[in-house]
PDB file of C-alpha atoms and ligand atoms in Angstrom:
ATOM      1  CA  UNK A   1      47.372  16.245  98.346  1.00 92.00           C
ATOM      2  CA  UNK A   2      47.686  19.884  99.259  1.00 96.00           C
ATOM      3  CA  UNK A   3      45.366  22.177  97.014  1.00 96.00           C
ATOM      4  CA  UNK A   4      45.547  25.824  95.773  1.00 96.00           C
ATOM      5  CA  UNK A   5      42.522  27.663  94.234  1.00 97.00           C
ATOM      6  CA  UNK A   6      42.873  29.346  90.841  1.00 96.00           C
ATOM      7  CA  UNK A   7      40.364  31.580  88.865  1.00 96.00           C
ATOM      8  CA  UNK A   8      38.474  29.865  86.068  1.00 96.00           C
ATOM      9  CA  UNK A   9      40.999  28.058  83.937  1.00 97.00           C
ATOM     10  CA  UNK A  10      41.498  24.726  82.006  1.00 97.00           C
ATOM     11  CA  UNK A  11      45.235  24.580  82.355  1.00 98.00           C
ATOM     12  CA  UNK A  12      46.549  21.156  82.549  1.00 98.00           C
ATOM     13  CA  UNK A  13      43.434  19.798  81.123  1.00 98.00           C
ATOM     14  CA  UNK A  14      44.484  18.752  77.550  1.00 98.00           C
ATOM     15  CA  UNK A  15      41.745  19.275  74.822  1.00 98.00           C
ATOM     16  CA  UNK A  16      41.455  17.872  71.350  1.00 98.00           C
ATOM     17  CA  UNK A  17      41.644  20.347  68.392  1.00 98.00           C
ATOM     18  CA  UNK A  18      39.361  20.526  65.380  1.00 99.00           C
ATOM     19  CA  UNK A  19      39.321  22.821  62.233  1.00 99.00           C
ATOM     20  CA  UNK A  20      35.717  23.854  61.596  1.00 99.00           C
ATOM     21  CA  UNK A  21      34.954  24.169  57.877  1.00 98.00           C
ATOM     22  CA  UNK A  22      32.155  26.344  56.542  1.00 98.00           C
ATOM     23  CA  UNK A  23      31.492  27.891  53.112  1.00 98.00           C
ATOM     24  CA  UNK A  24      31.722  31.621  52.725  1.00 98.00           C
ATOM     25  CA  UNK A  25      28.929  33.658  51.157  1.00 97.00           C
ATOM     26  CA  UNK A  26      30.965  33.289  47.727  1.00 97.00           C
ATOM     27  CA  UNK A  27      30.883  29.534  48.241  1.00 97.00           C
ATOM     28  CA  UNK A  28      34.629  29.258  48.886  1.00 98.00           C
ATOM     29  CA  UNK A  29      35.744  27.366  51.993  1.00 98.00           C
ATOM     30  CA  UNK A  30      36.872  28.943  55.321  1.00 98.00           C
ATOM     31  CA  UNK A  31      38.600  27.096  58.099  1.00 98.00           C
ATOM     32  CA  UNK A  32      39.027  28.169  61.737  1.00 98.00           C
ATOM     33  CA  UNK A  33      40.554  26.376  64.660  1.00 98.00           C
ATOM     34  CA  UNK A  34      38.631  25.375  67.770  1.00 98.00           C
ATOM     35  CA  UNK A  35      38.980  23.522  71.020  1.00 98.00           C
ATOM     36  CA  UNK A  36      35.830  24.039  72.963  1.00 98.00           C
ATOM     37  CA  UNK A  37      34.319  21.050  71.459  1.00 98.00           C
ATOM     38  CA  UNK A  38      32.868  17.899  73.264  1.00 98.00           C
ATOM     39  CA  UNK A  39      29.923  15.497  73.167  1.00 98.00           C
ATOM     40  CA  UNK A  40      26.507  15.163  74.491  1.00 98.00           C
ATOM     41  CA  UNK A  41      23.534  12.768  74.297  1.00 98.00           C
ATOM     42  CA  UNK A  42      20.155  12.710  72.957  1.00 97.00           C
ATOM     43  CA  UNK A  43      19.094   9.226  71.809  1.00 97.00           C
ATOM     44  CA  UNK A  44      22.373   9.162  69.931  1.00 98.00           C
ATOM     45  CA  UNK A  45      25.933  10.757  70.296  1.00 98.00           C
ATOM     46  CA  UNK A  46      25.767  14.589  69.572  1.00 98.00           C
ATOM     47  CA  UNK A  47      28.246  17.337  69.673  1.00 98.00           C
ATOM     48  CA  UNK A  48      28.290  20.502  71.771  1.00 98.00           C
ATOM     49  CA  UNK A  49      30.665  23.364  71.197  1.00 98.00           C
ATOM     50  CA  UNK A  50      31.204  26.894  71.946  1.00 98.00           C
ATOM     51  CA  UNK A  51      32.352  30.069  69.889  1.00 98.00           C
ATOM     52  CA  UNK A  52      33.217  33.276  71.536  1.00 97.00           C
ATOM     53  CA  UNK A  53      33.034  36.742  70.036  1.00 95.00           C
ATOM     54  CA  UNK A  54      32.770  37.695  66.250  1.00 96.00           C
ATOM     55  CA  UNK A  55      34.332  35.163  63.833  1.00 98.00           C
ATOM     56  CA  UNK A  56      33.613  34.369  60.227  1.00 98.00           C
ATOM     57  CA  UNK A  57      33.187  30.530  61.333  1.00 98.00           C
ATOM     58  CA  UNK A  58      30.283  31.724  63.742  1.00 98.00           C
ATOM     59  CA  UNK A  59      28.603  33.805  61.108  1.00 98.00           C
ATOM     60  CA  UNK A  60      28.715  31.121  58.551  1.00 98.00           C
ATOM     61  CA  UNK A  61      27.512  28.284  60.960  1.00 98.00           C
ATOM     62  CA  UNK A  62      24.616  30.678  61.889  1.00 97.00           C
ATOM     63  CA  UNK A  63      23.704  31.316  58.335  1.00 98.00           C
ATOM     64  CA  UNK A  64      23.670  27.739  57.339  1.00 98.00           C
ATOM     65  CA  UNK A  65      23.478  25.701  60.438  1.00 98.00           C
ATOM     66  CA  UNK A  66      26.036  23.143  59.024  1.00 98.00           C
ATOM     67  CA  UNK A  67      29.783  22.715  59.393  1.00 99.00           C
ATOM     68  CA  UNK A  68      32.427  20.093  59.398  1.00 99.00           C
ATOM     69  CA  UNK A  69      34.876  19.472  62.277  1.00 99.00           C
ATOM     70  CA  UNK A  70      38.123  17.957  61.155  1.00 99.00           C
ATOM     71  CA  UNK A  71      40.531  16.494  63.537  1.00 99.00           C
ATOM     72  CA  UNK A  72      43.924  18.239  63.909  1.00 99.00           C
ATOM     73  CA  UNK A  73      47.008  15.881  63.691  1.00 98.00           C
ATOM     74  CA  UNK A  74      50.750  16.605  64.098  1.00 98.00           C
ATOM     75  CA  UNK A  75      51.097  16.838  60.435  1.00 98.00           C
ATOM     76  CA  UNK A  76      48.266  19.409  60.120  1.00 98.00           C
ATOM     77  CA  UNK A  77      49.593  21.570  62.937  1.00 98.00           C
ATOM     78  CA  UNK A  78      51.335  24.379  61.096  1.00 98.00           C
ATOM     79  CA  UNK A  79      48.308  24.990  58.931  1.00 98.00           C
ATOM     80  CA  UNK A  80      45.833  24.568  61.798  1.00 98.00           C
ATOM     81  CA  UNK A  81      47.822  27.175  63.950  1.00 98.00           C
ATOM     82  CA  UNK A  82      47.847  29.532  60.986  1.00 98.00           C
ATOM     83  CA  UNK A  83      44.241  29.149  60.707  1.00 98.00           C
ATOM     84  CA  UNK A  84      43.629  29.726  64.430  1.00 98.00           C
ATOM     85  CA  UNK A  85      45.586  33.038  64.270  1.00 98.00           C
ATOM     86  CA  UNK A  86      44.145  34.575  61.110  1.00 98.00           C
ATOM     87  CA  UNK A  87      40.882  35.994  60.910  1.00 98.00           C
ATOM     88  CA  UNK A  88      38.381  34.784  58.217  1.00 98.00           C
ATOM     89  CA  UNK A  89      37.359  38.461  57.820  1.00 98.00           C
ATOM     90  CA  UNK A  90      40.813  38.895  56.220  1.00 97.00           C
ATOM     91  CA  UNK A  91      40.032  38.185  52.541  1.00 96.00           C
ATOM     92  CA  UNK A  92      43.478  36.549  51.960  1.00 96.00           C
ATOM     93  CA  UNK A  93      43.202  33.900  54.694  1.00 98.00           C
ATOM     94  CA  UNK A  94      42.453  30.994  52.595  1.00 97.00           C
ATOM     95  CA  UNK A  95      45.134  31.980  49.829  1.00 96.00           C
ATOM     96  CA  UNK A  96      47.020  28.714  49.910  1.00 96.00           C
ATOM     97  CA  UNK A  97      46.708  25.281  48.570  1.00 95.00           C
ATOM     98  CA  UNK A  98      44.988  22.508  50.702  1.00 96.00           C
ATOM     99  CA  UNK A  99      43.193  19.314  49.645  1.00 98.00           C
ATOM    100  CA  UNK A 100      39.635  20.293  50.307  1.00 98.00           C
ATOM    101  CA  UNK A 101      36.702  17.862  49.525  1.00 98.00           C
ATOM    102  CA  UNK A 102      32.963  17.951  50.330  1.00 98.00           C
ATOM    103  CA  UNK A 103      30.984  16.161  52.846  1.00 98.00           C
ATOM    104  CA  UNK A 104      29.032  13.115  51.859  1.00 98.00           C
ATOM    105  CA  UNK A 105      25.684  14.125  53.574  1.00 98.00           C
ATOM    106  CA  UNK A 106      25.969  17.837  54.192  1.00 98.00           C
ATOM    107  CA  UNK A 107      27.144  20.762  52.092  1.00 98.00           C
ATOM    108  CA  UNK A 108      30.363  21.316  54.021  1.00 98.00           C
ATOM    109  CA  UNK A 109      34.050  21.646  53.144  1.00 98.00           C
ATOM    110  CA  UNK A 110      36.183  18.842  54.382  1.00 98.00           C
ATOM    111  CA  UNK A 111      39.907  18.636  54.929  1.00 98.00           C
ATOM    112  CA  UNK A 112      40.955  15.560  53.218  1.00 98.00           C
ATOM    113  CA  UNK A 113      44.371  15.383  55.094  1.00 98.00           C
ATOM    114  CA  UNK A 114      42.480  15.029  58.417  1.00 98.00           C
ATOM    115  CA  UNK A 115      41.850  11.368  59.363  1.00 98.00           C
ATOM    116  CA  UNK A 116      38.420  12.160  61.146  1.00 98.00           C
ATOM    117  CA  UNK A 117      35.934  14.514  59.555  1.00 98.00           C
ATOM    118  CA  UNK A 118      32.516  15.272  61.169  1.00 99.00           C
ATOM    119  CA  UNK A 119      29.626  16.529  59.295  1.00 99.00           C
ATOM    120  CA  UNK A 120      27.632  18.483  61.766  1.00 99.00           C
ATOM    121  CA  UNK A 121      24.081  20.067  61.847  1.00 98.00           C
ATOM    122  CA  UNK A 122      23.127  22.662  64.452  1.00 98.00           C
ATOM    123  CA  UNK A 123      19.986  21.992  66.288  1.00 98.00           C
ATOM    124  CA  UNK A 124      20.112  24.404  69.061  1.00 98.00           C
ATOM    125  CA  UNK A 125      21.857  27.706  69.757  1.00 98.00           C
ATOM    126  CA  UNK A 126      22.119  29.042  73.393  1.00 97.00           C
ATOM    127  CA  UNK A 127      23.584  32.585  73.733  1.00 94.00           C
ATOM    128  CA  UNK A 128      25.939  32.786  76.560  1.00 92.00           C
ATOM    129  CA  UNK A 129      27.116  36.375  77.077  1.00 92.00           C
ATOM    130  CA  UNK A 130      29.876  37.113  74.586  1.00 91.00           C
ATOM    131  CA  UNK A 131      29.933  33.388  73.502  1.00 95.00           C
ATOM    132  CA  UNK A 132      27.436  31.123  72.040  1.00 97.00           C
ATOM    133  CA  UNK A 133      26.928  27.392  72.684  1.00 98.00           C
ATOM    134  CA  UNK A 134      25.863  25.105  69.846  1.00 98.00           C
ATOM    135  CA  UNK A 135      24.338  21.681  70.174  1.00 98.00           C
ATOM    136  CA  UNK A 136      24.674  19.636  66.983  1.00 98.00           C
ATOM    137  CA  UNK A 137      23.541  16.356  65.467  1.00 98.00           C
ATOM    138  CA  UNK A 138      26.363  14.160  63.978  1.00 98.00           C
ATOM    139  CA  UNK A 139      24.989  13.575  60.373  1.00 98.00           C
ATOM    140  CA  UNK A 140      28.027  11.740  59.127  1.00 98.00           C
ATOM    141  CA  UNK A 141      31.633  10.892  60.287  1.00 98.00           C
ATOM    142  CA  UNK A 142      34.245  10.297  57.602  1.00 98.00           C
ATOM    143  CA  UNK A 143      37.344   8.061  58.524  1.00 98.00           C
ATOM    144  CA  UNK A 144      40.478   7.694  56.504  1.00 97.00           C
ATOM    145  CA  UNK A 145      40.918   4.144  55.348  1.00 95.00           C
ATOM    146  CA  UNK A 146      43.918   3.503  57.739  1.00 94.00           C
ATOM    147  CA  UNK A 147      41.507   3.935  60.658  1.00 97.00           C
ATOM    148  CA  UNK A 148      39.206   1.258  59.404  1.00 96.00           C
ATOM    149  CA  UNK A 149      41.751  -1.361  59.400  1.00 96.00           C
ATOM    150  CA  UNK A 150      40.666  -3.843  62.218  1.00 95.00           C
ATOM    151  CA  UNK A 151      43.995  -5.871  61.781  1.00 96.00           C
ATOM    152  CA  UNK A 152      45.951  -2.936  63.188  1.00 97.00           C
ATOM    153  CA  UNK A 153      45.269  -2.346  67.223  1.00 98.00           C
ATOM    154  CA  UNK A 154      43.415   0.750  68.215  1.00 97.00           C
ATOM    155  CA  UNK A 155      46.474   1.909  70.058  1.00 97.00           C
ATOM    156  CA  UNK A 156      48.629   1.756  66.791  1.00 98.00           C
ATOM    157  CA  UNK A 157      45.950   3.461  64.613  1.00 98.00           C
ATOM    158  CA  UNK A 158      45.757   6.262  67.078  1.00 97.00           C
ATOM    159  CA  UNK A 159      49.602   6.577  67.223  1.00 97.00           C
ATOM    160  CA  UNK A 160      49.725   6.562  63.415  1.00 97.00           C
ATOM    161  CA  UNK A 161      47.292   9.337  62.991  1.00 98.00           C
ATOM    162  CA  UNK A 162      48.893  11.222  65.971  1.00 98.00           C
ATOM    163  CA  UNK A 163      46.191  13.709  67.074  1.00 98.00           C
ATOM    164  CA  UNK A 164      47.583  16.684  68.952  1.00 98.00           C
ATOM    165  CA  UNK A 165      46.213  18.067  72.179  1.00 98.00           C
ATOM    166  CA  UNK A 166      46.525  21.592  73.841  1.00 98.00           C
ATOM    167  CA  UNK A 167      46.547  23.034  77.296  1.00 98.00           C
ATOM    168  CA  UNK A 168      48.356  26.131  78.830  1.00 98.00           C
ATOM    169  CA  UNK A 169      48.377  27.928  75.398  1.00 98.00           C
ATOM    170  CA  UNK A 170      50.758  25.125  74.287  1.00 98.00           C
ATOM    171  CA  UNK A 171      50.442  22.279  71.684  1.00 98.00           C
ATOM    172  CA  UNK A 172      51.472  18.830  72.550  1.00 98.00           C
ATOM    173  CA  UNK A 173      52.372  15.811  70.278  1.00 98.00           C
ATOM    174  CA  UNK A 174      50.458  12.532  70.722  1.00 97.00           C
ATOM    175  CA  UNK A 175      53.286  11.316  72.910  1.00 97.00           C
ATOM    176  CA  UNK A 176      53.385  14.341  74.983  1.00 97.00           C
ATOM    177  CA  UNK A 177      56.207  16.340  73.568  1.00 98.00           C
ATOM    178  CA  UNK A 178      55.761  20.299  73.363  1.00 98.00           C
ATOM    179  CA  UNK A 179      55.145  21.244  69.861  1.00 98.00           C
ATOM    180  CA  UNK A 180      55.131  25.063  70.479  1.00 98.00           C
ATOM    181  CA  UNK A 181      53.028  27.840  71.902  1.00 98.00           C
ATOM    182  CA  UNK A 182      49.824  29.146  70.176  1.00 98.00           C
ATOM    183  CA  UNK A 183      51.012  31.191  67.282  1.00 98.00           C
ATOM    184  CA  UNK A 184      54.344  29.594  66.699  1.00 98.00           C
ATOM    185  CA  UNK A 185      53.891  26.464  64.496  1.00 97.00           C
ATOM    186  CA  UNK A 186      51.882  28.714  61.993  1.00 97.00           C
ATOM    187  CA  UNK A 187      54.589  31.299  61.661  1.00 95.00           C
ATOM    188  CA  UNK A 188      56.263  29.535  58.794  1.00 89.00           C
ATOM    189  CA  UNK A 189      53.213  27.874  57.193  1.00 93.00           C
ATOM    190  CA  UNK A 190      52.825  30.314  54.262  1.00 89.00           C
ATOM    191  CA  UNK A 191      56.535  30.287  53.591  1.00 81.00           C
ATOM    192  CA  UNK A 192      56.552  26.605  52.529  1.00 65.00           C
TER     193      UNK A 192
HETATM  194  C1  FMN B 201      44.647  26.596  69.676  1.00 92.06           C
HETATM  195  C2  FMN B 201      43.614  27.521  69.429  1.00 92.06           C
HETATM  196  C3  FMN B 201      42.290  27.060  69.741  1.00 92.06           C
HETATM  197  C4  FMN B 201      40.965  27.958  69.572  1.00 92.06           C
HETATM  198  N1  FMN B 201      39.857  27.413  70.031  1.00 92.06           N
HETATM  199  C5  FMN B 201      38.821  28.352  69.866  1.00 92.06           C
HETATM  200  C6  FMN B 201      37.438  28.033  70.302  1.00 92.06           C
HETATM  201  O1  FMN B 201      37.216  26.883  70.845  1.00 92.06           O
HETATM  202  N2  FMN B 201      36.578  28.816  70.357  1.00 92.06           N
HETATM  203  C7  FMN B 201      36.731  30.132  69.723  1.00 92.06           C
HETATM  204  O2  FMN B 201      35.666  30.825  69.813  1.00 92.06           O
HETATM  205  N3  FMN B 201      37.841  30.586  69.242  1.00 92.06           N
HETATM  206  C8  FMN B 201      38.917  29.686  69.237  1.00 92.06           C
HETATM  207  N4  FMN B 201      40.207  30.086  68.809  1.00 92.06           N
HETATM  208  C9  FMN B 201      40.187  31.189  67.875  1.00 92.06           C
HETATM  209  C10 FMN B 201      39.904  31.037  66.381  1.00 92.06           C
HETATM  210  O3  FMN B 201      40.374  29.935  65.800  1.00 92.06           O
HETATM  211  C11 FMN B 201      40.265  32.418  65.638  1.00 92.06           C
HETATM  212  O4  FMN B 201      39.636  33.386  66.190  1.00 92.06           O
HETATM  213  C12 FMN B 201      40.122  32.116  64.178  1.00 92.06           C
HETATM  214  O5  FMN B 201      40.721  33.224  63.521  1.00 92.06           O
HETATM  215  C13 FMN B 201      38.801  32.111  63.616  1.00 92.06           C
HETATM  216  O6  FMN B 201      38.840  31.923  62.214  1.00 92.06           O
HETATM  217  P1  FMN B 201      37.666  32.443  61.357  1.00 92.06           P
HETATM  218  O7  FMN B 201      37.626  33.926  61.538  1.00 92.06           O
HETATM  219  O8  FMN B 201      37.868  32.054  59.944  1.00 92.06           O
HETATM  220  O9  FMN B 201      36.373  31.837  61.906  1.00 92.06           O
HETATM  221  C14 FMN B 201      41.159  29.188  68.904  1.00 92.06           C
HETATM  222  C15 FMN B 201      42.530  29.562  68.460  1.00 92.06           C
HETATM  223  C16 FMN B 201      43.686  28.664  68.751  1.00 92.06           C
HETATM  224  C17 FMN B 201      45.012  29.190  68.337  1.00 92.06           C
END
């Protein structure tokens, strides 16, 4: 296979997307969209993630050391893209209706429409230039009931929830179709 060098990029390496939920100072929820999320190990499965620059999500995680990570599915994409392109510093960001619940173990807001919700506690922060890396313990994982039905194959369950992936600034459906560029699916979100 002939190879060509590129500068640092993760193009063509699809990533899963999560909406991180935190409470603002006034105790109302804020959600932001994130993909630099993966796993690590210390006696148990843990989460590692990175947030770059100034963001309300980052401020609130640093203030309370807890947040939720809610898996983004095809159904949630318009809202997720909106939340990834609007700053939490804009006071009107969360002025829409969403079914938001509470974590069972941690004091974090949960997106009820997302089939997988992590309740995460930060145990270590590593400043990394403009970004910051967070190592987290998974204090709880909430699954929608449909995911716990052992009668349905894993393949079917995954297809039913249809998590999206992203690479090359583009969203992809579970089966690989292009669902739009970053910034597109969210354009009509508030108009519905
Ligand atoms: C597809 C997508 C993925 C993103 N992933 C990340 C990420 O992993 N890390 C990050 O710092 N920002 C990421 N962002 C940017 C934040 O979602 C964006 O800055 C958002 O406005 C933050 O919301 P907040 O101000 O309420 O925290 C991403 C944006 C998009 C559209």
